[in-house]
Tab-separated table of C-alpha atoms in Angstrom:
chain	number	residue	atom	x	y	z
B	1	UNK	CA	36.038	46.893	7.928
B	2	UNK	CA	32.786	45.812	6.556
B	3	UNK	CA	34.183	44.115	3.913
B	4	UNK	CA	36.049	42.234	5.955
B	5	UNK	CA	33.282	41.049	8.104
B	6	UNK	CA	31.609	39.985	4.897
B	7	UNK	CA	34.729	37.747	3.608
B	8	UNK	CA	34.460	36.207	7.491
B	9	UNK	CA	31.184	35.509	7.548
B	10	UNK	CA	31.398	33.820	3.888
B	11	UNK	CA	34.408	32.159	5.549
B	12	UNK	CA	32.557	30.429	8.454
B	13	UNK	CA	29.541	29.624	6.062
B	14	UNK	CA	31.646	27.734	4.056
B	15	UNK	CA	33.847	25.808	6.452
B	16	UNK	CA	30.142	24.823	7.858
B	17	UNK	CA	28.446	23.636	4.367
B	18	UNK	CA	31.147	22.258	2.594
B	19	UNK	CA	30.872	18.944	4.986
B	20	UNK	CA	27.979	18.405	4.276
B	21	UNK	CA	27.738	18.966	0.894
B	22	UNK	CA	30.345	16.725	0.022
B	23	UNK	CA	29.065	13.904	2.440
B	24	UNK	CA	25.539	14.528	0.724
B	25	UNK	CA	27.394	13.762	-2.930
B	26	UNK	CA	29.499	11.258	-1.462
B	27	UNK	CA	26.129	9.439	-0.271
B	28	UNK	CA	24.025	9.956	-3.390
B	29	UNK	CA	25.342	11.015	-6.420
B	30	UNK	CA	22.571	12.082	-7.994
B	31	UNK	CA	23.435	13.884	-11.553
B	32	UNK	CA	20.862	14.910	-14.124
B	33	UNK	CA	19.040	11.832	-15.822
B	34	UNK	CA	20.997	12.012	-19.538
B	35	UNK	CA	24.462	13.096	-17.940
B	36	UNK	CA	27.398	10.706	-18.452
B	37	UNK	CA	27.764	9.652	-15.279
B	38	UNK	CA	23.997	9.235	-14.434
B	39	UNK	CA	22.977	5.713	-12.711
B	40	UNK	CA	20.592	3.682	-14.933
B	41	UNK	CA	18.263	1.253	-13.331
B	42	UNK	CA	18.073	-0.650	-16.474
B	43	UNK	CA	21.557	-1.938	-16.050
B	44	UNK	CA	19.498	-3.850	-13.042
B	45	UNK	CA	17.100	-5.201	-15.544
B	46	UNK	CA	14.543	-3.004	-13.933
B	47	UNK	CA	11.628	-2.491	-15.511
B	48	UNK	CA	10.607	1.027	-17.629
B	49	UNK	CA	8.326	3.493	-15.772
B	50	UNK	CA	6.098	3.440	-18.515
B	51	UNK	CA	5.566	-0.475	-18.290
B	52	UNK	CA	5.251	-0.418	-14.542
B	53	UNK	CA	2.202	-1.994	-13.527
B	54	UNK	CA	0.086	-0.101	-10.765
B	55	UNK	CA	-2.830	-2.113	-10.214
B	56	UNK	CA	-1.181	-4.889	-7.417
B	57	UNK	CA	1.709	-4.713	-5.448
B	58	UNK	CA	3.202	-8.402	-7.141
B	59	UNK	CA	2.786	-10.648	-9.769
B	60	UNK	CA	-0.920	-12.429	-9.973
B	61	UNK	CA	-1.190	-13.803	-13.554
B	62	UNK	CA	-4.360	-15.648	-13.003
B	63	UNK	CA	-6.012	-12.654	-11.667
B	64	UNK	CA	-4.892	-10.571	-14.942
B	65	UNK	CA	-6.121	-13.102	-16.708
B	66	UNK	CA	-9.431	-12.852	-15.827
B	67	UNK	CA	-9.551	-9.383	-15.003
B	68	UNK	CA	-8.436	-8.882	-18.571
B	69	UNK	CA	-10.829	-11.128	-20.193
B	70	UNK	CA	-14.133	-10.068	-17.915
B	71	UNK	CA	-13.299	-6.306	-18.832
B	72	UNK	CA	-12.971	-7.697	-22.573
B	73	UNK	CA	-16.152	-9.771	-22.887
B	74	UNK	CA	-18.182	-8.312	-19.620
B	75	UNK	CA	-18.745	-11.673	-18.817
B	76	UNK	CA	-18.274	-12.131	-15.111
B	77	UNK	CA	-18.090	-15.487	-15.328
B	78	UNK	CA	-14.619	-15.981	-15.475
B	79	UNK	CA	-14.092	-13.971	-11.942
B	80	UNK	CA	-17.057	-15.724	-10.391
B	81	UNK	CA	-14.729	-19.043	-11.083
B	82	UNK	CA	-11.806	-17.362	-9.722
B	83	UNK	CA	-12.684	-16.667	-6.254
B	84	UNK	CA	-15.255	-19.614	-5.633
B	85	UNK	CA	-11.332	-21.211	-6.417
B	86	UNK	CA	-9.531	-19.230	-3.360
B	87	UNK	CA	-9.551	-20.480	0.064
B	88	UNK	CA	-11.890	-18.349	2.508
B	89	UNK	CA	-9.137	-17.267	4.494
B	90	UNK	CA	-6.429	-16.992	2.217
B	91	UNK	CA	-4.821	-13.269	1.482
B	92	UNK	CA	-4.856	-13.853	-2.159
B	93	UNK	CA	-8.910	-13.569	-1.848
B	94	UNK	CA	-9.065	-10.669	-0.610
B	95	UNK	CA	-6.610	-8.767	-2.829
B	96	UNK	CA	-8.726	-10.353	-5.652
B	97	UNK	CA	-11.958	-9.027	-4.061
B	98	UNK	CA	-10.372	-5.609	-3.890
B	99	UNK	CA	-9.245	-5.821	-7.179
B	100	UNK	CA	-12.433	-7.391	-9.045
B	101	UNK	CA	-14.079	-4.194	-6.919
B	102	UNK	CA	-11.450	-1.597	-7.806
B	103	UNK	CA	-11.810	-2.650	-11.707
B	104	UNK	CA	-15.506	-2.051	-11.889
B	105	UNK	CA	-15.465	0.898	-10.044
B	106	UNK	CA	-13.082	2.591	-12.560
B	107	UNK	CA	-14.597	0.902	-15.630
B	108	UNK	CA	-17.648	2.983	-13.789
B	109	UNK	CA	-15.831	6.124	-13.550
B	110	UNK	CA	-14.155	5.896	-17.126
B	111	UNK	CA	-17.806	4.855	-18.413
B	112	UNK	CA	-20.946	6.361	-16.671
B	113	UNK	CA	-23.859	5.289	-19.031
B	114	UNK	CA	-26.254	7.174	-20.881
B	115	UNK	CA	-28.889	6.723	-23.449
B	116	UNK	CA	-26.474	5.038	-26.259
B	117	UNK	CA	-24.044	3.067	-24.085
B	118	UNK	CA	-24.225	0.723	-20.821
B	119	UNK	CA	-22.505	2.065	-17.728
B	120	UNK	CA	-19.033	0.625	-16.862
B	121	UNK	CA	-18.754	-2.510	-14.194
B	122	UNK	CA	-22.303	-3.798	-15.655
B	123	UNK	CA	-21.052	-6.927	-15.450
B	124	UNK	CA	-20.966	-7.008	-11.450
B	125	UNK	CA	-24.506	-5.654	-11.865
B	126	UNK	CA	-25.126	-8.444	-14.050
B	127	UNK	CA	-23.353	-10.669	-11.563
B	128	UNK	CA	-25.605	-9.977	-8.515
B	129	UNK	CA	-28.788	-10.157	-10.708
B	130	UNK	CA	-28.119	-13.666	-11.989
B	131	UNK	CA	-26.402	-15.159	-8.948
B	132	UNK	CA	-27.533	-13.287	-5.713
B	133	UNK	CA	-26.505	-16.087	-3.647
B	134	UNK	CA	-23.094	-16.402	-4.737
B	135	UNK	CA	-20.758	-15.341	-1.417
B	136	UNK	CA	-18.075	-14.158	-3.858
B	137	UNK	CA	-20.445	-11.774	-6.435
B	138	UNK	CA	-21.754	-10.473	-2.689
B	139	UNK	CA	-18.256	-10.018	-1.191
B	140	UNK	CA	-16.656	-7.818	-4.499
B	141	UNK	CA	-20.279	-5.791	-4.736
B	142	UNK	CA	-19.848	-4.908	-0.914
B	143	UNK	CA	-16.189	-3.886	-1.273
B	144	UNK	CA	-17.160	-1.817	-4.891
B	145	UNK	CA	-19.778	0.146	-2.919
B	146	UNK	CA	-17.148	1.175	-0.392
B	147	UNK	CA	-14.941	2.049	-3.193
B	148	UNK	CA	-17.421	3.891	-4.638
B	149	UNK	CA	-18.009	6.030	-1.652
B	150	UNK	CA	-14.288	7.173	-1.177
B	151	UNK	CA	-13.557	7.378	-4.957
B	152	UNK	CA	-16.957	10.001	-5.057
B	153	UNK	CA	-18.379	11.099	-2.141
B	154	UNK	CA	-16.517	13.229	0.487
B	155	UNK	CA	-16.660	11.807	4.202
B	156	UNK	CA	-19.573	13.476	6.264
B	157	UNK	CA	-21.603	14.692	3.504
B	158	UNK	CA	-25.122	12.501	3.207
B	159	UNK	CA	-23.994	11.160	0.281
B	160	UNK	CA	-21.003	9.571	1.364
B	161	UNK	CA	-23.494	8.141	4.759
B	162	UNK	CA	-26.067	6.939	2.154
B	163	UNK	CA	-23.493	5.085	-0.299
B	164	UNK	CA	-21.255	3.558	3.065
B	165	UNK	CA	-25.040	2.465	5.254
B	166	UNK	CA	-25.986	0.901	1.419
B	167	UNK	CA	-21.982	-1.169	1.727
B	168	UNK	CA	-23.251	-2.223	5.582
B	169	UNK	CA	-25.944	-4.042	4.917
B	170	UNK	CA	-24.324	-5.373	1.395
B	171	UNK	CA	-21.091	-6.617	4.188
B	172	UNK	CA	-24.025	-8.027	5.947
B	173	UNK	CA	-25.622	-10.430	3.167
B	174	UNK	CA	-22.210	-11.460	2.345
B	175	UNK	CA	-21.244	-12.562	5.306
B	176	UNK	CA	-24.615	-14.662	5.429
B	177	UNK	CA	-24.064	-16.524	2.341
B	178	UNK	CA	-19.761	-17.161	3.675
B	179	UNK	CA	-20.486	-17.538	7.729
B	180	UNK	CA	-16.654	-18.670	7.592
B	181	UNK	CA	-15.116	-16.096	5.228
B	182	UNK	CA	-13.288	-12.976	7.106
B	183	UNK	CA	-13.869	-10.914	3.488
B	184	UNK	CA	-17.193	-9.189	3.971
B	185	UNK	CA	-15.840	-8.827	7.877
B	186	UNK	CA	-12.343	-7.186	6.512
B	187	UNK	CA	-14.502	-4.667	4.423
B	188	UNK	CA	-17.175	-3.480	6.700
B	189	UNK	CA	-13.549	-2.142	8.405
B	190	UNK	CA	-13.792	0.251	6.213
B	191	UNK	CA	-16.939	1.277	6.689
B	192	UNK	CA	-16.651	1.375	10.585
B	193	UNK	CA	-14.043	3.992	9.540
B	194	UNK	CA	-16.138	5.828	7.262
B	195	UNK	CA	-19.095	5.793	9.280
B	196	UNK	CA	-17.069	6.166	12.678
B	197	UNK	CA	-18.590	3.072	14.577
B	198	UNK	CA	-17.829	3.383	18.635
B	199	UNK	CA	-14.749	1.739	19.281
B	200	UNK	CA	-17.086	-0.739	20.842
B	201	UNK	CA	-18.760	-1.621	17.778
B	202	UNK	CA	-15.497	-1.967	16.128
B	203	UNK	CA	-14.075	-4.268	18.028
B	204	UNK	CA	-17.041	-6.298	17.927
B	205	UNK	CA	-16.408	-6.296	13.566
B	206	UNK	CA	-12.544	-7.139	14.747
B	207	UNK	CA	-13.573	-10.073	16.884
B	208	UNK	CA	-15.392	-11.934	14.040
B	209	UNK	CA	-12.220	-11.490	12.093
B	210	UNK	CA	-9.995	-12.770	14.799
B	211	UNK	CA	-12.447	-15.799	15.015
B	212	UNK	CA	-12.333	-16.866	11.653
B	213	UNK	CA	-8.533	-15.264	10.338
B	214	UNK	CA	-6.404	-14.199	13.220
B	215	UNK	CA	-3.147	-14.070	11.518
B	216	UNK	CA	-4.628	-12.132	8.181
B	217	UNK	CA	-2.044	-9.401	7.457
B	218	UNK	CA	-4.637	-7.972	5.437
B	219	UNK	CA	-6.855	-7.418	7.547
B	220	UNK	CA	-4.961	-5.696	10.135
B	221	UNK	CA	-3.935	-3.457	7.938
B	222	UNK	CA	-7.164	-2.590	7.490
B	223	UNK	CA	-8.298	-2.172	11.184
B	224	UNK	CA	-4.982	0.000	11.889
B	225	UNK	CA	-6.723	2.689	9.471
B	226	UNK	CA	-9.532	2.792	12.408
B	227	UNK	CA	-6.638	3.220	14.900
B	228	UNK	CA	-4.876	5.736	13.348
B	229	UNK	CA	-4.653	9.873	14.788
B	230	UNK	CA	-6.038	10.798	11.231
B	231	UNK	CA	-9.170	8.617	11.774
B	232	UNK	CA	-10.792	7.848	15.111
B	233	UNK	CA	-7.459	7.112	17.555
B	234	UNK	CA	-4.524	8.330	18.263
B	235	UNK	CA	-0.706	7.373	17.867
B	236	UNK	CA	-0.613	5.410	20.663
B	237	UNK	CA	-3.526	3.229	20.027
B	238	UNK	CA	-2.318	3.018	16.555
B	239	UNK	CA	1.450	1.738	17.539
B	240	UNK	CA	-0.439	-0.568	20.799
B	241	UNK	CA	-2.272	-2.265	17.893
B	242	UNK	CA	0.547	-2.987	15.608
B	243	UNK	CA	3.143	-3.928	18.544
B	244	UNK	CA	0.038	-6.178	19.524
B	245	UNK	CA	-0.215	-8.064	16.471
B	246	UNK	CA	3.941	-8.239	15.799
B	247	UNK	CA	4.038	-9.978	19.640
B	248	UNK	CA	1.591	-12.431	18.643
B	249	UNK	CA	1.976	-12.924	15.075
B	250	UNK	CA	2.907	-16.697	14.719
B	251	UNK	CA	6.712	-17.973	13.403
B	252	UNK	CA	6.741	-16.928	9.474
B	253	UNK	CA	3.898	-14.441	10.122
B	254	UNK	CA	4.586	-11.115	8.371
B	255	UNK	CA	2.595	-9.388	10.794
B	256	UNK	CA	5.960	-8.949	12.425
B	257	UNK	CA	6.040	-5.736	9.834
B	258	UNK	CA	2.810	-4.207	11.530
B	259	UNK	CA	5.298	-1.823	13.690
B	260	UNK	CA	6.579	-0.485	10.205
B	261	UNK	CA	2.772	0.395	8.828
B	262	UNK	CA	2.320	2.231	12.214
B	263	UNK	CA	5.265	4.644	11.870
B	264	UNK	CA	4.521	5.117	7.713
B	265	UNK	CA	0.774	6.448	9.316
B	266	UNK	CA	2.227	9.004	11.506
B	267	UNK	CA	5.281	9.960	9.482
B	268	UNK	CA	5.672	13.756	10.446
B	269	UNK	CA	4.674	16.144	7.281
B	270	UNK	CA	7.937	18.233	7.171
B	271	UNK	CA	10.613	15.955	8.735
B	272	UNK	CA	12.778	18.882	9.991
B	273	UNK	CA	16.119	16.682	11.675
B	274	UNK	CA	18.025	15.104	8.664
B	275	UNK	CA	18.531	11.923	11.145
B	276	UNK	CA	14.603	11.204	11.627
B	277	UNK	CA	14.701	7.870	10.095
B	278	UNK	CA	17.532	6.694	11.923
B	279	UNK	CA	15.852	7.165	15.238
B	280	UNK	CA	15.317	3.897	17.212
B	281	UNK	CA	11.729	4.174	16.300
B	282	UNK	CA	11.904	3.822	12.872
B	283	UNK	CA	14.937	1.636	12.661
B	284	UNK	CA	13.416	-0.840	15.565
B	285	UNK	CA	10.299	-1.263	13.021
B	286	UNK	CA	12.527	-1.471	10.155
B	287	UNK	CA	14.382	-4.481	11.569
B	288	UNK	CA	10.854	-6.071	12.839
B	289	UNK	CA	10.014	-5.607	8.852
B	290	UNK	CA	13.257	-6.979	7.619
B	291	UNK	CA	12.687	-10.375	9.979
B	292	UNK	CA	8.918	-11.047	8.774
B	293	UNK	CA	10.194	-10.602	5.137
B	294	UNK	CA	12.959	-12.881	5.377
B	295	UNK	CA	10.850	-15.503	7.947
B	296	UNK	CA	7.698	-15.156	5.430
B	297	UNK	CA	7.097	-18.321	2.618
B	298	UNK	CA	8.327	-16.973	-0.699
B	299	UNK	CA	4.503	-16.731	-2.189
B	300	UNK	CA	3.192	-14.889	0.950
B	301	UNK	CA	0.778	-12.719	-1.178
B	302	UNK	CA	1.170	-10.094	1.418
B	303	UNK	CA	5.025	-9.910	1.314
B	304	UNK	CA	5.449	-7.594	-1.908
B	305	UNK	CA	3.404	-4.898	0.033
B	306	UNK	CA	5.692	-5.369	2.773
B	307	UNK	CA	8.872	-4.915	0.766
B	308	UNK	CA	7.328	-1.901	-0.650
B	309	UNK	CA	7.102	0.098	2.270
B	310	UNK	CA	10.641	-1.401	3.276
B	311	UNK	CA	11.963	-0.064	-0.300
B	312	UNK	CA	10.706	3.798	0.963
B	313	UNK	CA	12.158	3.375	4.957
B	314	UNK	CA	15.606	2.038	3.423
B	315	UNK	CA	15.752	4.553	0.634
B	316	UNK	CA	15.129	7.297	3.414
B	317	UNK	CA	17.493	5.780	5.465
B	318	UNK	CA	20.461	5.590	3.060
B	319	UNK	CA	20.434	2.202	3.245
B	320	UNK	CA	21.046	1.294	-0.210
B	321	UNK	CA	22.178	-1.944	-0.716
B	322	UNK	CA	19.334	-2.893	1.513
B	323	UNK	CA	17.197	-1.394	-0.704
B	324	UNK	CA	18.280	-2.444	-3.486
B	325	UNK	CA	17.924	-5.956	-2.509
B	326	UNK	CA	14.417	-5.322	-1.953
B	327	UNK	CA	13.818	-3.466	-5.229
B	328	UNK	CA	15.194	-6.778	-7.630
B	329	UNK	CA	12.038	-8.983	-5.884
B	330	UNK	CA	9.758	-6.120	-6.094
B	331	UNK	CA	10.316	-4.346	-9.187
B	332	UNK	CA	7.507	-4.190	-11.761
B	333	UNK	CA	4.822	-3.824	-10.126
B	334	UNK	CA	3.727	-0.619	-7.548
B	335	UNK	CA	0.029	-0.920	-6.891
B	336	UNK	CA	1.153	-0.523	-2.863
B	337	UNK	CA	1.406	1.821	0.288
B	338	UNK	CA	3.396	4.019	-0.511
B	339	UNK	CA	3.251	4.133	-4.208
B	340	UNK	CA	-0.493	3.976	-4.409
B	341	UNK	CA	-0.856	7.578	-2.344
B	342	UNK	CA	1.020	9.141	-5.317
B	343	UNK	CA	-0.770	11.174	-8.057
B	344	UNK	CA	1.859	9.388	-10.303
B	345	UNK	CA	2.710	6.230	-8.515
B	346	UNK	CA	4.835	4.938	-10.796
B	347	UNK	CA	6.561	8.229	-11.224
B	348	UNK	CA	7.239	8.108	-7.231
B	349	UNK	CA	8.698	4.626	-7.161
B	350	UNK	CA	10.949	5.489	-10.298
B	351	UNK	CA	12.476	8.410	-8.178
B	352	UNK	CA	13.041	5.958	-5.118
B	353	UNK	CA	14.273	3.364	-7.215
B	354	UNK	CA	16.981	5.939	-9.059
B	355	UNK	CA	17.905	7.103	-5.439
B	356	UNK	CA	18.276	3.663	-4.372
B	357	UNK	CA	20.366	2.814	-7.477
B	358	UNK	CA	22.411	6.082	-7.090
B	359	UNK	CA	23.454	5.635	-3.258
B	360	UNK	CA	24.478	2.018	-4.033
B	361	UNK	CA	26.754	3.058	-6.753
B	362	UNK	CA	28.070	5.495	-5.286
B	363	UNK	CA	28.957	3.437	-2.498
B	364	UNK	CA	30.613	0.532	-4.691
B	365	UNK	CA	28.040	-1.469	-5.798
B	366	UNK	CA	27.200	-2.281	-9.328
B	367	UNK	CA	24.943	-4.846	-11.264
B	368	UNK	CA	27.612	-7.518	-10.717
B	369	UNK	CA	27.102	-7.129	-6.946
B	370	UNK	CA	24.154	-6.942	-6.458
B	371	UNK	CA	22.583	-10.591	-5.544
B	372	UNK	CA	18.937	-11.687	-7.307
């Protein structure tokens, strides 16, 4: 009798799993990476993991131009040029703050100094010494202190205060030499995060930005950190501020995606119900995302980090071809949310992008069919 309440039970297991384990193989297809059968991105012309660039989320030769030859000669020069070239409010200068910043903080990191060498990122130092009133040498010195402070301090210690009240007043005389410039506004956001500024004082930060950039995507991107549960608001100040911004971003805008950034920030850790990101939530924030990318200019430098994020909701989503038509424009370079929270971020985009390639296969699509 036993027995036979055994062979039931395996009975009634089976008749539940088997559904879903062929629906799950159906859908994805995944087999081991040197099977037969395996999907290879590189029939997509994808590019290798090992040649994936992390450092931006898109293509910006001139700024790997320079970066490349300041980190070559230490000769700021060259990046000095650069930005006094970008428009105040454009996007593209502050990525290239951030990423003038982000270079000599590493080079710092990589390089500390001592008795027989100079430390790493001297020529920022070098920078500041020789042209203290330059608004674009103040702007990436501000933004490398608050670098600095994340990358090696943790938050509430004094050390971490010290470093972030030194990036204050460094936000402060940049935004004296650029009274039009949102930059040295954008990165004291950070700080007021760091520091935990009132929600007062925040807003007071925001309202200079609004003044002077209302429709930066960067920038908002920054101040929904503040907003966030994990920082100093909640979920529901977090998604008021993005809905906000999508209802008054302006025809093109792709702060019509702000929705999307929202949900990514309060993703749940375990996402116990298989269906989660086909909840209205997520899919009514997809769809805002989806509209901004295709209303967006083509050279929107804000609309690879934007089809990043898409690339991870679609993937989870099993929405392949979708994906995939987000991948071809995207592909090559990962130095974006999600990515850029990965140990290994080009690791964790390869695994998305062989998922991607994977579901659309297995749902009939091939390099042929899938439009560049």
């Amino acid at each position: 009798m036993e027995i036979l309440w055994v062979l039931m039970a395996l009975i009634m297991i089976s008749i539940v799993l088997l559904p879903f384990l062929r629906r799950r193989k159906s859908a994805v297809g995944l087999v081991s990476p040197d099977h037969p059968d395996a999907a290879d991105p590189a029939n997509y012309g994808f590019v290798r993991e090992e040649e994936l660039d992390i450092r931006m989320p898109g293509p910006d030769q001139d700024l790997l131009d320079v970066l490349d030859l300041v980190q070559r000669t230490q000769d700021y020069r060259a990046a000095q040029q650069l930005l006094s070239g970008t428009d105040a409010g454009d996007e593209l200068r502050w990525q290239r703050v951030q990423a003038f910043a982000g270079a000599a903080s590493l080079e710092l990191r990589e390089r500390p100094g001592g008795t027989d060498e100079a430390p790493g990122g001297q020529w920022l130092r070098v920078w500041r010494a020789e042209q203290p009133k330059d608004a674009g040498g103040a702007a990436v010195h501000a933004e490398f202190l608050v670098q600095q402070a994340w990358r090696t301090a943790t938050p509430g210690t004094d050390e971490f205060r010290i470093i972030m009240e030194e990036a204050r007043a460094a936000c402060g005389d940049a935004a004296l030499l650029a009274p039009g410039d949102p930059v040295p506004y954008i990165v004291e956001l950070s700080v007021a995060r760091g520091l935990g500024y009132s929600q007062k004082d925040f807003e007071q930060v925001w309202l200079r930005i609004l003044d002077r950039a209302p429709a930066h995507m960067g920038a908002h991107l920054a101040a929904l950190q503040y907003w966030c549960e994990k920082w100093h608001g909640s979920r529901q100040l977090a998604y008021s501020f993005a809905e906000a911004a999508a209802a008054r971003a302006p025809q093109g805008s792709l702060l019509a995606a702000m929705p999307l950034f929202a949900v990514f920030e309060h993703l749940p850790e375990v996402t116990l119900v298989s269906s989660f990101y086909q909840t209205e939530v997520v899919t009514k924030a997809v769809h805002g995302a989806l509209h901004a990318v295709h209303s967006a200019r083509p050279d929107d430098p804000m609309l690879a980090h934007v089809r990043h994020l898409l690339v991870f909701f679609l993937v989870r989503s099993e929405r392949w071809a979708e994906a995939m038509n987000q991948l071809v424009h995207v592909d090559g370079h990962v130095g974006a949310l999600p990515w850029s929270l990965a140990e290994d971020p080009a690791a964790e985009f390869a695994v998305y992008r062989a998922l991607a390639v994977a579901g659309y296969e297995a749902n009939g699509g091939s390099p042929a069919t899938l439009p560049h």
